[in-house]
XYZ file of N, CA, C and O in Angstrom:
612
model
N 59.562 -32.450 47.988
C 58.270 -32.593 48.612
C 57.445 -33.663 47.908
O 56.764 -34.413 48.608
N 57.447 -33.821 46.358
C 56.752 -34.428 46.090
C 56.883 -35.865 45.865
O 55.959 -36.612 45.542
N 58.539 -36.312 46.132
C 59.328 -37.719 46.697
C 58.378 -38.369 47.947
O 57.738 -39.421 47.925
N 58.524 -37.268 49.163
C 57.673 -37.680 50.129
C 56.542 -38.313 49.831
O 56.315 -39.419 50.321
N 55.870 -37.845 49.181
C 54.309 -37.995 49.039
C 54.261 -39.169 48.302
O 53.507 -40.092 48.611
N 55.019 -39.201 47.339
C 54.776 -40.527 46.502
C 55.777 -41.899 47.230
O 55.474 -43.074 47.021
N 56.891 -41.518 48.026
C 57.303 -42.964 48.980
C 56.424 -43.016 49.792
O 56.456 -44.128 50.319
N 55.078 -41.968 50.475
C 54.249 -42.548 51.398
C 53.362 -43.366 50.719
O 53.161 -44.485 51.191
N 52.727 -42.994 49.591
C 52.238 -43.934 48.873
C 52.224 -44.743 48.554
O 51.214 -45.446 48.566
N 53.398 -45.112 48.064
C 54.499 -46.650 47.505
C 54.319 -47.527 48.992
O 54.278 -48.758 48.990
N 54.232 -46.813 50.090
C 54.580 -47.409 51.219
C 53.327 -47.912 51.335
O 53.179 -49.130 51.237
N 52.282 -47.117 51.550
C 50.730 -48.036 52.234
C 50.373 -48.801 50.823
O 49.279 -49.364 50.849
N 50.926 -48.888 49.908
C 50.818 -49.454 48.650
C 51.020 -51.230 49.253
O 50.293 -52.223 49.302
N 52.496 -50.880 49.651
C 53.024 -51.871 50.116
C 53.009 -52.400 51.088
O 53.699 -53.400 51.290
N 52.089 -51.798 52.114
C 51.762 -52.329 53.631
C 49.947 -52.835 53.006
O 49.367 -53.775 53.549
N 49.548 -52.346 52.296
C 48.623 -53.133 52.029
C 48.575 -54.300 50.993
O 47.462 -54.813 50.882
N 49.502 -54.783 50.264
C 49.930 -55.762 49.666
C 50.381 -57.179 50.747
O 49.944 -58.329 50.812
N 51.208 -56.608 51.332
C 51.810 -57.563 52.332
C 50.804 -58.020 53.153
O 50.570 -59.206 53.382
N 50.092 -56.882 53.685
C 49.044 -57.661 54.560
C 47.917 -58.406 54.159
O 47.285 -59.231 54.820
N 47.723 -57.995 52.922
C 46.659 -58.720 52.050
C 47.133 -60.148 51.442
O 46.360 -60.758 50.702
N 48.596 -60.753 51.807
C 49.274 -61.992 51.728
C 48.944 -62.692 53.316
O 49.331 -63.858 53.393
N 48.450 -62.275 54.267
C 48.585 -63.121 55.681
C 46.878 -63.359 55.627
O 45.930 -62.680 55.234
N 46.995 -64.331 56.071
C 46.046 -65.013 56.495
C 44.241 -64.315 56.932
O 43.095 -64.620 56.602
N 44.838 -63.330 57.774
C 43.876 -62.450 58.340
C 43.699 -61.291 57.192
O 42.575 -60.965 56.810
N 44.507 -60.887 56.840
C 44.371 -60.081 55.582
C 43.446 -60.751 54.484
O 42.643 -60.093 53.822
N 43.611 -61.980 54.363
C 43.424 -62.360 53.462
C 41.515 -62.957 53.585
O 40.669 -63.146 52.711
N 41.494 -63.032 54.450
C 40.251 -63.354 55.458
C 39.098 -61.948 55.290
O 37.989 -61.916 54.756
N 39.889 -60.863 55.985
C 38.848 -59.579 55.564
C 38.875 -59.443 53.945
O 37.779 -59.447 53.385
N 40.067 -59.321 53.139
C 39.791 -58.694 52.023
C 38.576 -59.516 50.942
O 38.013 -59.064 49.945
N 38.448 -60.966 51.641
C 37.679 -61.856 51.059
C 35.858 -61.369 51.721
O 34.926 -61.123 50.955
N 35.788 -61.347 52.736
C 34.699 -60.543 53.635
C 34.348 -59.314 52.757
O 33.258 -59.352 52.187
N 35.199 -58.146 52.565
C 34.930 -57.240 51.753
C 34.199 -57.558 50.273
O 33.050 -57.188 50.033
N 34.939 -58.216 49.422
C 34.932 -58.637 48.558
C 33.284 -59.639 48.667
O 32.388 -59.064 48.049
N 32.947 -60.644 49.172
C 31.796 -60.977 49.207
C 30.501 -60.367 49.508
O 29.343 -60.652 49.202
N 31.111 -59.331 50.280
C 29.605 -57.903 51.473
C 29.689 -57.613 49.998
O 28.530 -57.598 49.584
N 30.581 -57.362 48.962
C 30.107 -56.359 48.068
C 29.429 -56.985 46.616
O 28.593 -56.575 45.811
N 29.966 -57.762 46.702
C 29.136 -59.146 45.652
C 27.691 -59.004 46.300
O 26.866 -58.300 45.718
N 27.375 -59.611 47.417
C 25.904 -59.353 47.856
C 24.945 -57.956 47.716
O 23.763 -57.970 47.373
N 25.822 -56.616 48.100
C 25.521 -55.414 47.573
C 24.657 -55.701 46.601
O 23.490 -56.064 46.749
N 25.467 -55.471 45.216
C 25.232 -56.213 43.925
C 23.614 -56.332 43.666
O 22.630 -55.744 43.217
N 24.250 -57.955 44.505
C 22.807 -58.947 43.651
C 21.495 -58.213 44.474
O 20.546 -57.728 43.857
N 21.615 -58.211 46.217
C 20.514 -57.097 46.333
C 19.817 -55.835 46.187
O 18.788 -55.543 46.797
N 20.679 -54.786 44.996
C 20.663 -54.000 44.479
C 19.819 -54.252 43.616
O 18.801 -53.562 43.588
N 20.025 -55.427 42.567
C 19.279 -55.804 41.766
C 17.904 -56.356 42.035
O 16.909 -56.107 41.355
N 17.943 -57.013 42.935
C 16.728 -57.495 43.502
C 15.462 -56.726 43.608
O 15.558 -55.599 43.121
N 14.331 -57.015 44.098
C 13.278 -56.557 43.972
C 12.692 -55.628 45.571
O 11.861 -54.769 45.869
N 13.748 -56.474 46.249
C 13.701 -56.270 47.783
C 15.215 -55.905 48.017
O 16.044 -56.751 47.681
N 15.540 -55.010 48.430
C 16.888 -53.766 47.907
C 16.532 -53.736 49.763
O 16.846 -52.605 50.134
N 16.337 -54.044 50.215
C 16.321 -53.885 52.136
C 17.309 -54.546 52.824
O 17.685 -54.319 53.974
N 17.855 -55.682 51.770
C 18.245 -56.403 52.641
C 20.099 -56.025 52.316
O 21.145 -56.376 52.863
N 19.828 -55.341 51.405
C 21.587 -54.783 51.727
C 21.842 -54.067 52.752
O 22.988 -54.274 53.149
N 21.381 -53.450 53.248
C 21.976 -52.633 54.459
C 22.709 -53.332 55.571
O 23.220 -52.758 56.533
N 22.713 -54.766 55.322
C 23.432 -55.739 56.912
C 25.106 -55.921 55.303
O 26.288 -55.944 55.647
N 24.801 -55.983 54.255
C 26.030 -56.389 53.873
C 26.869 -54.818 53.514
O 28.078 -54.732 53.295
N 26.236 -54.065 53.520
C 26.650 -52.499 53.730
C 27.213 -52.459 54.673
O 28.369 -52.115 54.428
N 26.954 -52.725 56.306
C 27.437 -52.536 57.086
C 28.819 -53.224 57.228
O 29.874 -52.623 57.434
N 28.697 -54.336 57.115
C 29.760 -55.792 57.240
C 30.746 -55.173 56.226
O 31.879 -55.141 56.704
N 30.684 -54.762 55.199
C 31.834 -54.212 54.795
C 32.274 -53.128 54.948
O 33.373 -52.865 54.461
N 31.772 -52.457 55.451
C 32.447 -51.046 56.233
C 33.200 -51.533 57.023
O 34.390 -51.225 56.968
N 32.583 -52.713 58.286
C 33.616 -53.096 59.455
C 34.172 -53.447 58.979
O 35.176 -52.775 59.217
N 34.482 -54.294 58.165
C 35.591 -55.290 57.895
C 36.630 -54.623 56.994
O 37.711 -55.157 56.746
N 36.236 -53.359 56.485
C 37.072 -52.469 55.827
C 37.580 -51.258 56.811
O 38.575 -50.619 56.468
N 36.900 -50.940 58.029
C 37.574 -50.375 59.339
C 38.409 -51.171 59.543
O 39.528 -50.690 59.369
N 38.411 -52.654 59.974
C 39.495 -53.753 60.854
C 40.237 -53.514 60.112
O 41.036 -52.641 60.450
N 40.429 -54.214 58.515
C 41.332 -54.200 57.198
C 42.196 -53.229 57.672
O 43.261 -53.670 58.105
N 41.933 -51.261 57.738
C 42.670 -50.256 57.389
C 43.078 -50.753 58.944
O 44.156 -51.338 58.834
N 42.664 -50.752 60.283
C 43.549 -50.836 61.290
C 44.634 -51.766 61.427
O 45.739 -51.564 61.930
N 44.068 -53.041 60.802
C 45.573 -54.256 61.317
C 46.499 -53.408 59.963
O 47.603 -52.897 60.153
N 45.888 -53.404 58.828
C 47.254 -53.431 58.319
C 48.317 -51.510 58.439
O 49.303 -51.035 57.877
N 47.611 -51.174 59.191
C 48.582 -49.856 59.730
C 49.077 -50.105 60.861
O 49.902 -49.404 61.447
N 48.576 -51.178 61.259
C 49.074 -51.248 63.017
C 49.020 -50.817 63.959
O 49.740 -50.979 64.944
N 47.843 -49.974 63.744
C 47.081 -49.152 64.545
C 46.284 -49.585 65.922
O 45.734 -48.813 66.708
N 46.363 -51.001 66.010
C 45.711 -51.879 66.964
C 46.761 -51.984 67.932
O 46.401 -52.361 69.047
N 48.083 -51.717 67.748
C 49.191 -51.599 68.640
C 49.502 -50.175 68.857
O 50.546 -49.930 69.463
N 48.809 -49.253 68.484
C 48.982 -47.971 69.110
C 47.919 -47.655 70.078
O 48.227 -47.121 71.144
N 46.646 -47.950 69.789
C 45.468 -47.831 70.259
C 45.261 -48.845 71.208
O 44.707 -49.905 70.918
N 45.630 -48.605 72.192
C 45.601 -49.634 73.292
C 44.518 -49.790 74.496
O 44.211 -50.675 75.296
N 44.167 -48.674 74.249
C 42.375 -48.554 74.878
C 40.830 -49.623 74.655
O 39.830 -49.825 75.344
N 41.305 -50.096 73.360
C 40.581 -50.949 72.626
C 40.922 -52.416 72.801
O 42.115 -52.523 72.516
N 40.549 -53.294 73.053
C 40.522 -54.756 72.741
C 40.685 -54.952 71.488
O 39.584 -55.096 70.958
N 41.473 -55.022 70.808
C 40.414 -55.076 69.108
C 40.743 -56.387 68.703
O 40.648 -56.589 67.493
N 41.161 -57.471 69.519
C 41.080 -58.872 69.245
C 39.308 -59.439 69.419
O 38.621 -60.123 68.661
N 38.936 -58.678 71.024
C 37.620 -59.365 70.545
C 36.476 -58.306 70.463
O 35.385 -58.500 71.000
N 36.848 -56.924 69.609
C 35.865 -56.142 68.884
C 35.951 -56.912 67.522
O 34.944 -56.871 66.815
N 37.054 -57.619 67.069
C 36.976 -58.321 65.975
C 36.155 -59.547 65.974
O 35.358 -59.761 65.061
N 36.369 -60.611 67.266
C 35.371 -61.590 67.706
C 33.719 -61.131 67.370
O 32.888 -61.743 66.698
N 33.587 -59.833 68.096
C 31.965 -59.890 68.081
C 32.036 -59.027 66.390
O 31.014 -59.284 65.753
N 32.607 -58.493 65.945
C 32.270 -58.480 64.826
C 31.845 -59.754 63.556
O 30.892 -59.882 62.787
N 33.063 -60.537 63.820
C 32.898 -61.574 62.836
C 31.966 -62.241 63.332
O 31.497 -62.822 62.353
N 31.140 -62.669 64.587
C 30.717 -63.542 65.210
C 28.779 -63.335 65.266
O 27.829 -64.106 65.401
N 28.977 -61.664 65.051
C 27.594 -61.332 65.009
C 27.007 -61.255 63.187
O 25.863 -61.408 62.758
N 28.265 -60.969 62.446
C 28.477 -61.053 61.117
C 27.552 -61.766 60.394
O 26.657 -61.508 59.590
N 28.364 -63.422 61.279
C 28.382 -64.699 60.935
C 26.300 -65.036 61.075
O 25.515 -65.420 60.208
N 26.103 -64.723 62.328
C 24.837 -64.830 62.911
C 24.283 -64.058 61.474
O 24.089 -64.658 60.417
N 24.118 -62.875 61.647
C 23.437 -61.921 60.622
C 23.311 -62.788 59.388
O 22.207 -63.095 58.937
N 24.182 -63.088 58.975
C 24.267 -63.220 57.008
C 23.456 -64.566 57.147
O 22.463 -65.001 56.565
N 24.261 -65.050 58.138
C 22.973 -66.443 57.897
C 21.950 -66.460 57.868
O 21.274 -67.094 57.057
N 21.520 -65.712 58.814
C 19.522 -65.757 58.604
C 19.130 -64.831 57.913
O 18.181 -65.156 57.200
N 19.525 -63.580 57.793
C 19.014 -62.719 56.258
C 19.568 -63.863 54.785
O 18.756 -63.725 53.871
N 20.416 -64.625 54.508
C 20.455 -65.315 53.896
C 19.527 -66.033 53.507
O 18.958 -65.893 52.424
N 19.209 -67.091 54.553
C 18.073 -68.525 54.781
C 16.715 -67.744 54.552
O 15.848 -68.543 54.196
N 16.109 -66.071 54.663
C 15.204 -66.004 54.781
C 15.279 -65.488 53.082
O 14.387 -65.861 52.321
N 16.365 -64.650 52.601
C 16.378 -64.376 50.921
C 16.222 -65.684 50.112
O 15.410 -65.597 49.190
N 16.918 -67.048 50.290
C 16.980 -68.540 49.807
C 15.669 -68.761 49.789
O 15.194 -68.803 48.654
N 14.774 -68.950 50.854
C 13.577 -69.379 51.098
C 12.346 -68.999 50.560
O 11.476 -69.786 50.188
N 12.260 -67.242 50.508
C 11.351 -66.702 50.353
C 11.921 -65.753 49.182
O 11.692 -64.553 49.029
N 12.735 -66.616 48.383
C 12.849 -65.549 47.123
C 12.401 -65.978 45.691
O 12.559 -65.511 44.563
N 11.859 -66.920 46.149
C 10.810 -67.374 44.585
C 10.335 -66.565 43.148
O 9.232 -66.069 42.915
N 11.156 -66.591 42.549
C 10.753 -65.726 40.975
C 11.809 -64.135 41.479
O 11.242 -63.082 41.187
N 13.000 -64.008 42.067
C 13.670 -63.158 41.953
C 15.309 -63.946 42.148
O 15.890 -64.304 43.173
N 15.666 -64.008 40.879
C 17.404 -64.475 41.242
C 18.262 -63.614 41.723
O 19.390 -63.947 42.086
N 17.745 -62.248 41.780
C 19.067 -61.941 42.118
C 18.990 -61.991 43.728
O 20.018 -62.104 44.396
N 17.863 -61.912 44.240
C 17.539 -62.259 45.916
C 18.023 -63.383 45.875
O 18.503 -63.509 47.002
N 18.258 -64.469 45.221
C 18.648 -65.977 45.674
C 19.751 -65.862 45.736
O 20.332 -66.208 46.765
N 20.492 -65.296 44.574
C 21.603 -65.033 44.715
C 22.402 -64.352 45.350
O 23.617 -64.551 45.345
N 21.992 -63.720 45.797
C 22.398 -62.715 47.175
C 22.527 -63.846 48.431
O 23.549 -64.127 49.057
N 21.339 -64.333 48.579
C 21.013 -65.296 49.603
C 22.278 -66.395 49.503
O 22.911 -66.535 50.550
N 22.666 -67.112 48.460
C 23.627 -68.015 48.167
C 25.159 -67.189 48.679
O 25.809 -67.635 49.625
N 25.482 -66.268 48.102
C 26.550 -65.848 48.379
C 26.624 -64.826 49.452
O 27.537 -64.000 49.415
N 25.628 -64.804 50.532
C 25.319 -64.506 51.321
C 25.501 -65.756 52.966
O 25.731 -65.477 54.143
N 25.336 -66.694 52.484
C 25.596 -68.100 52.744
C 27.228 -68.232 53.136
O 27.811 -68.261 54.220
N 27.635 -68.290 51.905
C 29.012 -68.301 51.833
C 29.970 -67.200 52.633
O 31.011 -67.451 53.240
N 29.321 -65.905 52.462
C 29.847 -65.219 53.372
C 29.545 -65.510 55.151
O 30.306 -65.146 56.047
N 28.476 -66.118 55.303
C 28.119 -66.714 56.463
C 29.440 -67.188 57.405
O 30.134 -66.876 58.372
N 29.221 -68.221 56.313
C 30.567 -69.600 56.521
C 32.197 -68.539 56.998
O 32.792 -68.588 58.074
N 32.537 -67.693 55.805
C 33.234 -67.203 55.692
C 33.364 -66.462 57.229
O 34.453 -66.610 57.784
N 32.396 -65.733 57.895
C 32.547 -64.952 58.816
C 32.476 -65.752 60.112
O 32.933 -65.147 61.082
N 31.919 -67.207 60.390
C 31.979 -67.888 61.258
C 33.583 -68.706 61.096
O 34.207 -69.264 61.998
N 33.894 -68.588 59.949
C 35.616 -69.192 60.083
C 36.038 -68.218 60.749
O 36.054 -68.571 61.929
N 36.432 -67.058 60.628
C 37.050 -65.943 60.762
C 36.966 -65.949 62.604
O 37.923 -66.077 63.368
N 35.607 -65.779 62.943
C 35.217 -66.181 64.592
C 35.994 -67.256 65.131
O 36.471 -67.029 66.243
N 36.201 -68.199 64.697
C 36.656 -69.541 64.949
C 38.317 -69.133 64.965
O 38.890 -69.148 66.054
N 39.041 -68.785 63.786
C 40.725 -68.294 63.817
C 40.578 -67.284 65.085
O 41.269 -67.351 66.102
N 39.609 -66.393 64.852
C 40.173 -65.306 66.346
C 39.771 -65.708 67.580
O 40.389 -65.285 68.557
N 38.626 -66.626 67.752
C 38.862 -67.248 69.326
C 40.189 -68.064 69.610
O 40.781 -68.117 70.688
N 40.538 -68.695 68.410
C 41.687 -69.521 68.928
C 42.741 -68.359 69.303
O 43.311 -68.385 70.394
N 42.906 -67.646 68.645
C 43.859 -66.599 69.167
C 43.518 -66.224 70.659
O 44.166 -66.528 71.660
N 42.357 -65.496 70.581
C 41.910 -65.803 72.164
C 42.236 -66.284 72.908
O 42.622 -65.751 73.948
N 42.217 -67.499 72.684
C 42.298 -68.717 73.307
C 43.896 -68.844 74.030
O 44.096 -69.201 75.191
N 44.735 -68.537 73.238
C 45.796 -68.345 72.997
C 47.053 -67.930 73.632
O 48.154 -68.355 73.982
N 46.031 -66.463 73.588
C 47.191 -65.354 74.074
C 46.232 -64.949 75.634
O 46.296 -63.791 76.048
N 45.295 -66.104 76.482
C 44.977 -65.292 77.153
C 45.734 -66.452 78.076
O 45.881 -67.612 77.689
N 46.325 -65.793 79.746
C 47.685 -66.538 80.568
C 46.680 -66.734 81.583
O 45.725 -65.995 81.818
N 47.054 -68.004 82.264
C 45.990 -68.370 83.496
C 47.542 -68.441 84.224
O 48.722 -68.695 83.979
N 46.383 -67.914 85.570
C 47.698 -67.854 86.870
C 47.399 -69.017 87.492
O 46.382 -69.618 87.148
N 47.967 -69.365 88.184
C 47.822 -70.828 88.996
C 47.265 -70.049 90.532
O 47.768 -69.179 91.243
N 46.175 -70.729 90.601
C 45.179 -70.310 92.319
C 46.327 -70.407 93.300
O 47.241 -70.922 92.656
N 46.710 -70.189 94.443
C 47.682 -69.837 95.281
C 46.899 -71.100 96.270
O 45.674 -71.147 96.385
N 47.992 -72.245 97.052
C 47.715 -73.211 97.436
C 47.745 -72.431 99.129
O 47.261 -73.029 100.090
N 48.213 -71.418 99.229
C 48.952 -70.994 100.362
C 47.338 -70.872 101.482
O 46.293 -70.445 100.990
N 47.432 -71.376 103.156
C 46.652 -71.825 103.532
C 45.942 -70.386 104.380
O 44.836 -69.971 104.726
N 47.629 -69.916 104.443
C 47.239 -68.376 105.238
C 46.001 -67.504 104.076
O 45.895 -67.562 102.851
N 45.278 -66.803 105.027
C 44.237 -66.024 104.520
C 44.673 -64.812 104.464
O 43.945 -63.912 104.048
């Protein structure tokens, strides 16, 4: 019994290794990793309000994370989750930027708000790439039929 338990382990050990080598893996775990850097510095800050958008962003992006790399997006077929991922990264992208530009701007005599704001920035960028790889996928995998020339109605 207790073989089981520890090859299931070894296993999502190893399904999350591998996936954290592809591209998209590598894309959220960086997303995660920055929402929580920002955490951080707005924790420290003086104005502690403005974590709650990088709170959120890493929850999603740590929901998507646990679904692609279980493959759960191919069981769950009810869902789009190519473009629940679109408007995620895409509204992300929107968000961090202007809670960013407004922490940069109006954070005079608090670094760790700037700093939030800076790497808040970066996560910006980061989440508008991410939009950009999954429309092309979009883009991609969606099949156009050819209009029917036929004259009969």
């Amino acid at each position: 019994m207790a073989d089981t338990a520890a090859s299931n382990g070894a296993s999502c050990v190893e399904k999350l290794k591998s996936y954290a080598r592809t591209r998209k893996g590598f894309i959220l775990a960086a997303e995660i990793l920055l929402s929580f850097i920002i955490i951080i510095c707005y924790a420290a800050s003086h104005y502690g309000g403005y974590s709650a958008l990088a709170i959120c962003e890493m929850i999603f992006a740590m929901v998507f994370f646990g679904i692609f790399m279980m493959d759960m997006d191919k069981q769950f077929t009810m869902v789009n989750w190519m473009w629940s991922d679109l408007f995620r990264a895409g509204i992300g992208a929107v968000l961090y930027i202007i809670t960013s530009l407004i922490c940069v701007i109006g954070g005079s005599g608090d670094g760790a708000r700037i700093a939030g704001g800076v790497f808040g920035l970066i996560a910006g960028l980061l989440f508008a790439y991410d939009t950009y790889t999954i429309f092309l996928q979009v883009k991609a995998t969606r099949q156009h039929t050819a209009a029917s020339t036929d004259d009969r109605v």
